[in-house]
mmCIF file of C-alpha atoms in Angstrom:
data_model
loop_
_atom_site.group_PDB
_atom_site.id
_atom_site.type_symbol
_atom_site.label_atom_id
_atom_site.label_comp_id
_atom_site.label_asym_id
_atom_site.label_seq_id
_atom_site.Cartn_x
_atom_site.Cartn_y
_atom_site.Cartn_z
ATOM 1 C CA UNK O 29 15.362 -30.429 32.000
ATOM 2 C CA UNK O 30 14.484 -29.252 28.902
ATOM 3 C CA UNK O 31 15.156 -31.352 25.745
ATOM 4 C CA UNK O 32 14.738 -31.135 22.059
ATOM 5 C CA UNK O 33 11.193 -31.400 20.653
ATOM 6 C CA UNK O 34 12.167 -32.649 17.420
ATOM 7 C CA UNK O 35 14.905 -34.536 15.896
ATOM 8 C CA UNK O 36 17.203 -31.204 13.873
ATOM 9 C CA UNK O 37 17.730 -32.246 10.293
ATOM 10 C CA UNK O 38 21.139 -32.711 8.737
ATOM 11 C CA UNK O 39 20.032 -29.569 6.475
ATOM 12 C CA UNK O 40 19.454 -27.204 8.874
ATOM 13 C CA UNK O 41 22.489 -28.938 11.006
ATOM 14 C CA UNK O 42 24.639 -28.411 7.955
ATOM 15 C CA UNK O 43 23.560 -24.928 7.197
ATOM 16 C CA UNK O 44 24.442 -23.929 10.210
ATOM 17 C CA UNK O 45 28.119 -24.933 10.533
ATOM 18 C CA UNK O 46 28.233 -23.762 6.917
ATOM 19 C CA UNK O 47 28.782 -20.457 8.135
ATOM 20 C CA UNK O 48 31.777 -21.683 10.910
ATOM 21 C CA UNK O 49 34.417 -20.035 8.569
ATOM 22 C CA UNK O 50 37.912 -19.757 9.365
ATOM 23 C CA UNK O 51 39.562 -16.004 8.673
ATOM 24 C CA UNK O 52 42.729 -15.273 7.065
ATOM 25 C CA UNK O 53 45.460 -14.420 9.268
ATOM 26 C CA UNK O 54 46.827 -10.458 8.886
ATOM 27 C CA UNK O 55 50.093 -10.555 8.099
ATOM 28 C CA UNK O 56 52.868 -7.759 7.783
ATOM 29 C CA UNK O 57 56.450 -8.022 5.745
ATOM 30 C CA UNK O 58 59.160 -8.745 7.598
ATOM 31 C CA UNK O 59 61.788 -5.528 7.612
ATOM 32 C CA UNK O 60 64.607 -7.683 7.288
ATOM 33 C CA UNK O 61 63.858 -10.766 5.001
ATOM 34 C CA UNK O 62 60.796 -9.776 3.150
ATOM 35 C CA UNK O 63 58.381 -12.085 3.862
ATOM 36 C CA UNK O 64 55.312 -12.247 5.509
ATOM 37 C CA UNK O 65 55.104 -12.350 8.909
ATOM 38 C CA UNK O 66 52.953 -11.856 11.794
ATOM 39 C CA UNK O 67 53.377 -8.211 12.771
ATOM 40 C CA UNK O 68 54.630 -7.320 16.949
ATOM 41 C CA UNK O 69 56.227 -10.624 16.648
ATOM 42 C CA UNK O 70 60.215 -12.126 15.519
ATOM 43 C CA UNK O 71 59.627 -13.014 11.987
ATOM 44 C CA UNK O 72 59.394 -16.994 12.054
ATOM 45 C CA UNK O 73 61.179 -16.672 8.560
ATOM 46 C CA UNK O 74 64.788 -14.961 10.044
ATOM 47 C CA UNK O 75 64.136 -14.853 13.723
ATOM 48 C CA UNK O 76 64.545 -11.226 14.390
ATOM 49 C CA UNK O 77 62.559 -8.104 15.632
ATOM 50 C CA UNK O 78 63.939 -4.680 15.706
ATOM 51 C CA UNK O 79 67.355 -5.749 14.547
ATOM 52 C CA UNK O 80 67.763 -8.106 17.445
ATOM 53 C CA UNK O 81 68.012 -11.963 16.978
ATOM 54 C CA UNK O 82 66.341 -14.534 18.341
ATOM 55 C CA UNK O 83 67.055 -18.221 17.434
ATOM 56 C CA UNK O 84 63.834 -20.008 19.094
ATOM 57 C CA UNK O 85 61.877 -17.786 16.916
ATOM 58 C CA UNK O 86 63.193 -18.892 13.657
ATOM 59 C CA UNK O 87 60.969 -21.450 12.058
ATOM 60 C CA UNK O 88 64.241 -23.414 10.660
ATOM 61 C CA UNK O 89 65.347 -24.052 14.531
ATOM 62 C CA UNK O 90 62.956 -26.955 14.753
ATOM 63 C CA UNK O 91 61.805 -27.419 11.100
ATOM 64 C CA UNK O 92 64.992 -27.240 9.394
ATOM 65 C CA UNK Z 18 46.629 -2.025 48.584
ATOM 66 C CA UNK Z 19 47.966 -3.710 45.342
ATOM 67 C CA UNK Z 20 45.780 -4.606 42.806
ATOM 68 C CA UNK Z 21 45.472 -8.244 42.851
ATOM 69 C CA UNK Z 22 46.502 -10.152 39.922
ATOM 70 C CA UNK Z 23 44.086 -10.599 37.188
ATOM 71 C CA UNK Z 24 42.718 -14.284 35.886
ATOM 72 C CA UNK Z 25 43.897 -17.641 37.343
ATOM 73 C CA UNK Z 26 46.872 -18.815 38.867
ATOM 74 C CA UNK Z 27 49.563 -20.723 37.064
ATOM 75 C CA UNK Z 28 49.891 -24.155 37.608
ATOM 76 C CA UNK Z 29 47.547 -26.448 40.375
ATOM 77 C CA UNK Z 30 47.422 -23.981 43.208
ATOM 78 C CA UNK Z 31 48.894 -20.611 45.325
ATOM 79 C CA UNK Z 32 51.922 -22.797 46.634
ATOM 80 C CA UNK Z 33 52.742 -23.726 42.406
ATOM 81 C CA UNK Z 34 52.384 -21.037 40.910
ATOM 82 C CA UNK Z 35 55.181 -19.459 43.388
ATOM 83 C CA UNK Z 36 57.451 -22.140 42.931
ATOM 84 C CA UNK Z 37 56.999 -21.914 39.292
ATOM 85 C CA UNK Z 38 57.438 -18.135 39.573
ATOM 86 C CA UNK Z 39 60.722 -18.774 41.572
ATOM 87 C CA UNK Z 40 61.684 -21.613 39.169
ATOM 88 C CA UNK Z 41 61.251 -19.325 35.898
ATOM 89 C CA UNK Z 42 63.199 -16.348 37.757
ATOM 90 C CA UNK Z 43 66.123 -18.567 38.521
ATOM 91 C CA UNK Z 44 66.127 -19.515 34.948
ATOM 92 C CA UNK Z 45 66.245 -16.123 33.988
ATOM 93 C CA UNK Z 46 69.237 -14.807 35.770
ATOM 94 C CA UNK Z 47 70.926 -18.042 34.524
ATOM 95 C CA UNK Z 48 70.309 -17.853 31.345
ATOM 96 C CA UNK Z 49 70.125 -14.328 31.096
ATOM 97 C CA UNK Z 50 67.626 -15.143 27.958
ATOM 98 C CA UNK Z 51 64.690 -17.824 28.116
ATOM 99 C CA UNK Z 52 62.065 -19.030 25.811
ATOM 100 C CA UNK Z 53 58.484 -19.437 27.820
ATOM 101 C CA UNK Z 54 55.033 -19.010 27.268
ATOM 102 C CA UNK Z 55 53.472 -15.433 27.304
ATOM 103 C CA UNK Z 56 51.149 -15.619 30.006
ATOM 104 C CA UNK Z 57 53.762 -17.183 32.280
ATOM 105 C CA UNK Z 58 56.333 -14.543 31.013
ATOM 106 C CA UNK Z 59 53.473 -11.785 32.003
ATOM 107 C CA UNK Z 60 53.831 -13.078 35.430
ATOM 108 C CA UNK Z 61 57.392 -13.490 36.143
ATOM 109 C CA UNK Z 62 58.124 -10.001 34.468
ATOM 110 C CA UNK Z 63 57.146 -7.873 37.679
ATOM 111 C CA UNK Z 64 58.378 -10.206 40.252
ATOM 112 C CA UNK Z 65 61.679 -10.395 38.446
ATOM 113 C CA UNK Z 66 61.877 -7.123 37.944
ATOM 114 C CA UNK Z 67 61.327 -6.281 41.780
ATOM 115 C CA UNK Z 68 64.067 -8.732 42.519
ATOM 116 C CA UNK Z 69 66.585 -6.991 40.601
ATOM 117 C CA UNK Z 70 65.768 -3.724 42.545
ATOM 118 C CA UNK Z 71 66.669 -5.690 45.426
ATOM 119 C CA UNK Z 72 69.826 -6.727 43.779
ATOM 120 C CA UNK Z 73 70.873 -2.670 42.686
ATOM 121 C CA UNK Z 74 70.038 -2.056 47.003
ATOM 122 C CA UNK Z 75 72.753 -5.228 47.013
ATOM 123 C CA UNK Z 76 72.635 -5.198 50.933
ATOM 124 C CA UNK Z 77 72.136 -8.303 53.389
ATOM 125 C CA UNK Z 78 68.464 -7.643 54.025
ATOM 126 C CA UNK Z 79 67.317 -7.833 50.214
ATOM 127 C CA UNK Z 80 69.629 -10.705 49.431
ATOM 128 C CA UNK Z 81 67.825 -12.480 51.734
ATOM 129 C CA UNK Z 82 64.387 -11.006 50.364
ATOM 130 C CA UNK Z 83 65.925 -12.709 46.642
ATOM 131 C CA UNK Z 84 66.864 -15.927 48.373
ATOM 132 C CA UNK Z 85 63.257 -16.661 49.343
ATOM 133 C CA UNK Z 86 62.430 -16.935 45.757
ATOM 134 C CA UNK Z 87 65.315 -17.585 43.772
ATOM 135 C CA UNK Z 88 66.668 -20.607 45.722
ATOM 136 C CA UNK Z 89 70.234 -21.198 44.331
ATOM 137 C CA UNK Z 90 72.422 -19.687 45.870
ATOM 138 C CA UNK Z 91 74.921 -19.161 42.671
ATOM 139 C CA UNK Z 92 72.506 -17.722 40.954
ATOM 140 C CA UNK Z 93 71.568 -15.508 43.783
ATOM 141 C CA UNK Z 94 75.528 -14.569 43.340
ATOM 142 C CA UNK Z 95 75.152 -13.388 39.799
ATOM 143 C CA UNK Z 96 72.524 -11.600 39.841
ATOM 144 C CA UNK Z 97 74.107 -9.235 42.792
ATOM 145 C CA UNK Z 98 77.721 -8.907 41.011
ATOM 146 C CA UNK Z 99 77.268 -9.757 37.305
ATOM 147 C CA UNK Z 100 73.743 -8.566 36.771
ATOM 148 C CA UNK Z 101 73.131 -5.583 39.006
ATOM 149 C CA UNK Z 102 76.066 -3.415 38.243
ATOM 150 C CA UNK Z 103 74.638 -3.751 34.674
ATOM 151 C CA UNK Z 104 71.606 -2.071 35.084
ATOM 152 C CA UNK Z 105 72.743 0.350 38.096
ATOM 153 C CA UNK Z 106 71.811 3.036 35.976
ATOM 154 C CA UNK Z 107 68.720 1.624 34.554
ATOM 155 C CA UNK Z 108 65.779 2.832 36.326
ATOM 156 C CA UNK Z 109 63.184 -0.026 35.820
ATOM 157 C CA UNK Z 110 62.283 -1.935 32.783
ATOM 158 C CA UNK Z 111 65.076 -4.396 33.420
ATOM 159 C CA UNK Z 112 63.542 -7.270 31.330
ATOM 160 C CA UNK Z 113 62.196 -7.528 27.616
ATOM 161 C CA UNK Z 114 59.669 -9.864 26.350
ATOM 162 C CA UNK Z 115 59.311 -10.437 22.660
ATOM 163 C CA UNK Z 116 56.518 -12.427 20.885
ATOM 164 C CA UNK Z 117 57.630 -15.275 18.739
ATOM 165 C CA UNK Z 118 55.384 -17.595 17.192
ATOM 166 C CA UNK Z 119 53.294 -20.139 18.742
ATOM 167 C CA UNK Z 120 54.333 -23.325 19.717
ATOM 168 C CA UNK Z 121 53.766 -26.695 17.534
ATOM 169 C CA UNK Z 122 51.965 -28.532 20.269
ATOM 170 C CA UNK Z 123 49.582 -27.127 21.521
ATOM 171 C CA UNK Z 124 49.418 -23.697 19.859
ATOM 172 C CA UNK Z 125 50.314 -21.363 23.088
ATOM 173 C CA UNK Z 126 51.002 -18.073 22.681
ATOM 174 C CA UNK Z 127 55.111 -17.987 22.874
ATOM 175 C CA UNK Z 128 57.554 -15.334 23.569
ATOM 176 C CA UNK Z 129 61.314 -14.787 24.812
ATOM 177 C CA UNK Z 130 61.570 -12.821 28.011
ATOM 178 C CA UNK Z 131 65.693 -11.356 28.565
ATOM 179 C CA UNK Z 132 66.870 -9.522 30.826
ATOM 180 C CA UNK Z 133 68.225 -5.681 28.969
ATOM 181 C CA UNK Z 134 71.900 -5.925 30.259
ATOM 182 C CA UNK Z 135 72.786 -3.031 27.313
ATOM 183 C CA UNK Z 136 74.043 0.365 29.079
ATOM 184 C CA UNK Z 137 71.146 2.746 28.799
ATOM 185 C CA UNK Z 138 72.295 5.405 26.459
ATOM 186 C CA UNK Z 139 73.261 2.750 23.414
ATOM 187 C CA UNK Z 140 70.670 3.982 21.881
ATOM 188 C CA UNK Z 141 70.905 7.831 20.926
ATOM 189 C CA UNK Z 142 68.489 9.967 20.402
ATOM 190 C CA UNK Z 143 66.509 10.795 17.424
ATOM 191 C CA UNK Z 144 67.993 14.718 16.879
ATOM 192 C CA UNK Z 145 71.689 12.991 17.475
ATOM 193 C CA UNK Z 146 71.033 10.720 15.218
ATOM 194 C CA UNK Z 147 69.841 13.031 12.478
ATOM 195 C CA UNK Z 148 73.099 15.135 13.216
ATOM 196 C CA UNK Z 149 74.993 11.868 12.297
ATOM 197 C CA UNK Z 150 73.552 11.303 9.527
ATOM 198 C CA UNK Z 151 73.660 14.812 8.177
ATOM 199 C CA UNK Z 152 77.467 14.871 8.606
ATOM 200 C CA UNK Z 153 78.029 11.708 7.300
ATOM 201 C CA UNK Z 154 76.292 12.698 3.816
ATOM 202 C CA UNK Z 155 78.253 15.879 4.360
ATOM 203 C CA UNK Z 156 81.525 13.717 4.369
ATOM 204 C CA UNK Z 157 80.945 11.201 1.725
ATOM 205 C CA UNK Z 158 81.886 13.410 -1.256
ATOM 206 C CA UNK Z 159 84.701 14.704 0.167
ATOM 207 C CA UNK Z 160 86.157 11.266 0.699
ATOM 208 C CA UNK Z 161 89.395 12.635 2.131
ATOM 209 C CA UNK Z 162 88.505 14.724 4.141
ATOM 210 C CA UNK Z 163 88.588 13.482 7.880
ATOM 211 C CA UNK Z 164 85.219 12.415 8.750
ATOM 212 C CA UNK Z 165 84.283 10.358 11.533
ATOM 213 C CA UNK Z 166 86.217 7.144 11.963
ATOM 214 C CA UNK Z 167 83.113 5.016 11.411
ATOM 215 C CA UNK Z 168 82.134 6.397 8.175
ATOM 216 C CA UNK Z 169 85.334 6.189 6.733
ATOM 217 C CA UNK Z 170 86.187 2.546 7.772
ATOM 218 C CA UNK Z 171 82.711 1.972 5.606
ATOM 219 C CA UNK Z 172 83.829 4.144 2.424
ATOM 220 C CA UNK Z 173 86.984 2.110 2.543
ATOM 221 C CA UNK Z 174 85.525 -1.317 2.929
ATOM 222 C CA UNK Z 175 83.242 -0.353 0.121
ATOM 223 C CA UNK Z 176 85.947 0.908 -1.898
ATOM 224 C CA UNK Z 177 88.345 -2.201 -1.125
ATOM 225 C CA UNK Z 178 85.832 -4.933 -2.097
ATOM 226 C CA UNK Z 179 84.087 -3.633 -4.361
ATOM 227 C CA UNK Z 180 80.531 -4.408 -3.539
ATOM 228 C CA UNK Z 181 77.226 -2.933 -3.974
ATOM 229 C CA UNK Z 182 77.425 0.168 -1.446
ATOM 230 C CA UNK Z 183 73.910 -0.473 0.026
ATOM 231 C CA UNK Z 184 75.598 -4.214 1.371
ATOM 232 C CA UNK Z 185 78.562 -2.708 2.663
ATOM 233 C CA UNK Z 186 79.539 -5.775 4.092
ATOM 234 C CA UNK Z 187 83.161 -7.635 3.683
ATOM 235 C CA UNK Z 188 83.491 -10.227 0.480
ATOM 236 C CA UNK Z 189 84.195 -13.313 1.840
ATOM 237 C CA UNK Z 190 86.803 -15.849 0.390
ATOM 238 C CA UNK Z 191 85.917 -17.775 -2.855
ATOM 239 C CA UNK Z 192 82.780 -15.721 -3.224
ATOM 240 C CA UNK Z 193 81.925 -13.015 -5.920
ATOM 241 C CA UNK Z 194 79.529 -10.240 -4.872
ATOM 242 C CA UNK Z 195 76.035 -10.365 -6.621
ATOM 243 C CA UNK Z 196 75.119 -8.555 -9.552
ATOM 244 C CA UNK Z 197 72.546 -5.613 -10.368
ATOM 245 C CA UNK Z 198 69.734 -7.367 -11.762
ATOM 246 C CA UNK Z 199 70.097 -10.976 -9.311
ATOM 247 C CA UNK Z 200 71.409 -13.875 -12.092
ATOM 248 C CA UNK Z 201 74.120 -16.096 -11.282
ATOM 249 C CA UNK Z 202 77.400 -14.998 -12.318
ATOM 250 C CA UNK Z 203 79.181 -17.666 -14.478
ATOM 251 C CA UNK Z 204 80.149 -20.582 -12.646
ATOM 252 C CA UNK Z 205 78.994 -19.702 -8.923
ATOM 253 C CA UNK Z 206 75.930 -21.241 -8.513
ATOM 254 C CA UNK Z 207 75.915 -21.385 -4.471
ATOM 255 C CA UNK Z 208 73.792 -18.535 -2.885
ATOM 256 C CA UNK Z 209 74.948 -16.987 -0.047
ATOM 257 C CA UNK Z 210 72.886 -14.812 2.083
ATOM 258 C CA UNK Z 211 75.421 -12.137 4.199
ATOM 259 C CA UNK Z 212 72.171 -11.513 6.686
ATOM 260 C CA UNK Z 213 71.720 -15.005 7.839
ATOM 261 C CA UNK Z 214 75.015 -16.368 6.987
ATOM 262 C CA UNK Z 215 73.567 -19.357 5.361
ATOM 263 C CA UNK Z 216 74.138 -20.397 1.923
ATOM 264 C CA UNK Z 217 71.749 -22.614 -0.810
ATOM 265 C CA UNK Z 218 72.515 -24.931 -2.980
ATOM 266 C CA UNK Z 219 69.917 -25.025 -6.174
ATOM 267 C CA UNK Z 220 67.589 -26.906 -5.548
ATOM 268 C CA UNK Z 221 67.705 -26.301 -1.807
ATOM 269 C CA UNK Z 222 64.100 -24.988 0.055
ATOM 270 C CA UNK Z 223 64.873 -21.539 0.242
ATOM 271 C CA UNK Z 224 67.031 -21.314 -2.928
ATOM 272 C CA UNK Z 225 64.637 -19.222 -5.223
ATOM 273 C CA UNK Z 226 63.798 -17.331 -1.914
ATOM 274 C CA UNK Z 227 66.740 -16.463 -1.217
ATOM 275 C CA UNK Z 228 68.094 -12.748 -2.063
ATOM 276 C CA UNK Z 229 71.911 -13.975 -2.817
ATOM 277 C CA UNK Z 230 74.231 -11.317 -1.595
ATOM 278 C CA UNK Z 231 77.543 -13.687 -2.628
ATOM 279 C CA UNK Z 232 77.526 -16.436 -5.168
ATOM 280 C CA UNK Z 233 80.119 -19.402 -4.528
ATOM 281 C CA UNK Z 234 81.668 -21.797 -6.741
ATOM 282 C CA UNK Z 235 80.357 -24.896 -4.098
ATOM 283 C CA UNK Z 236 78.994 -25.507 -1.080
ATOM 284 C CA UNK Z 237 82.651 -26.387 0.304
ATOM 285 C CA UNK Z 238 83.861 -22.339 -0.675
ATOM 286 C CA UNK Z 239 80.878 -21.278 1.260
ATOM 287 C CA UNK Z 240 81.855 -22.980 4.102
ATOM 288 C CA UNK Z 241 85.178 -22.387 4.038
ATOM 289 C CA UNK Z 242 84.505 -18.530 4.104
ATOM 290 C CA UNK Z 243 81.878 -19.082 7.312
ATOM 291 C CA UNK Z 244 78.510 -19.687 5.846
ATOM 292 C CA UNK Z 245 75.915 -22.310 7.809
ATOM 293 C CA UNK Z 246 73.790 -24.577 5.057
ATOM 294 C CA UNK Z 247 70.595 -23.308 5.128
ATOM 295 C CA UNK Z 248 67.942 -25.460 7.058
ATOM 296 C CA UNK Z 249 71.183 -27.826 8.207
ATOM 297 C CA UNK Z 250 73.655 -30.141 6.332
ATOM 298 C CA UNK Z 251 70.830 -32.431 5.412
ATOM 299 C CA UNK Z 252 68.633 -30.057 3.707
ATOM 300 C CA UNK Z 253 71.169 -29.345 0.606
#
């Protein structure tokens, strides 16, 4: 089995996950409420899509 | 042949995945609406879908083809006389599945699959509904004229209430419609929101969020004219 040669320091081990970067998330605005919201989805903020309700999607149903 | 189905199976094995299949269906003509996760949802859409068609044929034969997956017999029942007249002149695309945020958990892609029980032709067409519109903005000056019976009942609740004409909506008791430019009218300090049907007291969460479409005096005239406290009774 093949194994490390040499122990990896902590700057090359830290210069690698230095570039482990987390990307912002593309949001839309909701056509009902206004805010920002994920787009092809209910809006978590009022619960609807297309002018149709639905109350498991609105963020208040279990944060509220 | 039929393509087979891409990716794993749901649950531990063959035998799970079709009880969970037959579980989810039953659910669904139930409930009529239920909240799952959207690869399971992906799965149950075709085979509920096919077992509607069987319901539409409504004969012995493919009641008995439903009753090897959907095992209660009641809901078996409804989905032949409550469900399949409904969509009699639906031809396929019986269910709807909209995306919803993920759950807390774990994360998982979410989404609410319904059955479409609407008749087929509630929504018109685009040239009809251009036509509509063009006679409706023909009407609107000539307010006496007879127009159709849905514009007027607008022009009149607009006229009766007095409210902004892009809310159109009734004024409820107690309440005072907003003004132009969004301050609080003297005295009502209560936001009410006519889209949600919530209302915020200041200082609430959502209170400098909130568009206010009617201001109230208190959070008791808001609920007395129908409104839900925002985020629950605990939250104002």
């Amino acid at each position: 089995m093949a194994v490390p040669k040499r122990k990896m320091s902590r700057s090359n081990t830290r210069s690698r996950r230095a570039n482990w970067k987390a990307t912002p998330v593309a949001l839309s605005t909701c056509p009902q409420c206004k805010a920002p919201a994920p787009a092809h989805q209910a809006c978590p903020s009022c619960g609807t899509y297309k002018g149709r309700y639905y109350a498991t999607a609105d963020r208040t149903e279990h944060e509220g | 042949m039929p393509t087979p189905t891409k990716g794993p199976r749901l649950g531990g094995g063959p035998a799970h995945e079709r009880l969970m299949l037959g579980n989810l269906a039953q659910s669904l003509f139930e409930h009529d609406q239920i909240t799952t996760t959207q690869a399971k949802a992906k799965r149950l859409r075709p085979l509920a879908e096919r077992l509607i068609t069987f319901a539409k044929r409504g004969d012995l034969q493919s009641r008995r083809k439903v009753m090897a997956v959907v095992k209660d017999k009641g809901v078996v029942h409804r989905l032949f006389t409550e469900i399949a007249p409904d969509v009699a002149d639906r031809q396929g695309g019986y269910t709807r599945i909209t995306k919803i945020a993920p759950r807390k958990g774990d994360n998982a892609p979410m989404c609410v699959i319904e059955l479409v029980r609407e008749p087929v032709d509630a929504k018109p067409k685009r040239a009809v509904v251009k036509e509509a519109e063009a006679s409706t903005a023909a009407a609107a000056p000539a307010a006496e004229a007879p127009a159709e019976p849905e514009a007027t009942e607008q022009s009149e609740a607009t006229a009766s209430t007095e409210a902004p004409a892009e809310t159109a909506v009734e004024l409820p008791q107690g309440a005072v419609a907003a003004t132009e430019d969004g301050s609080a009218p003297e005295g009502y300090d209560v936001k009410g929101n006519a889209d949600s049907g919530k209302y915020h007291v200041p200082g609430s969460q959502w209170y400098d969020a909130t568009e206010a479409e009617f201001w109230f005096a208190s959070a008791e005239d808001a609920q007395a004219a129908g409104f839900e406290p925002a985020g629950g009774e605990s939250a104002q």
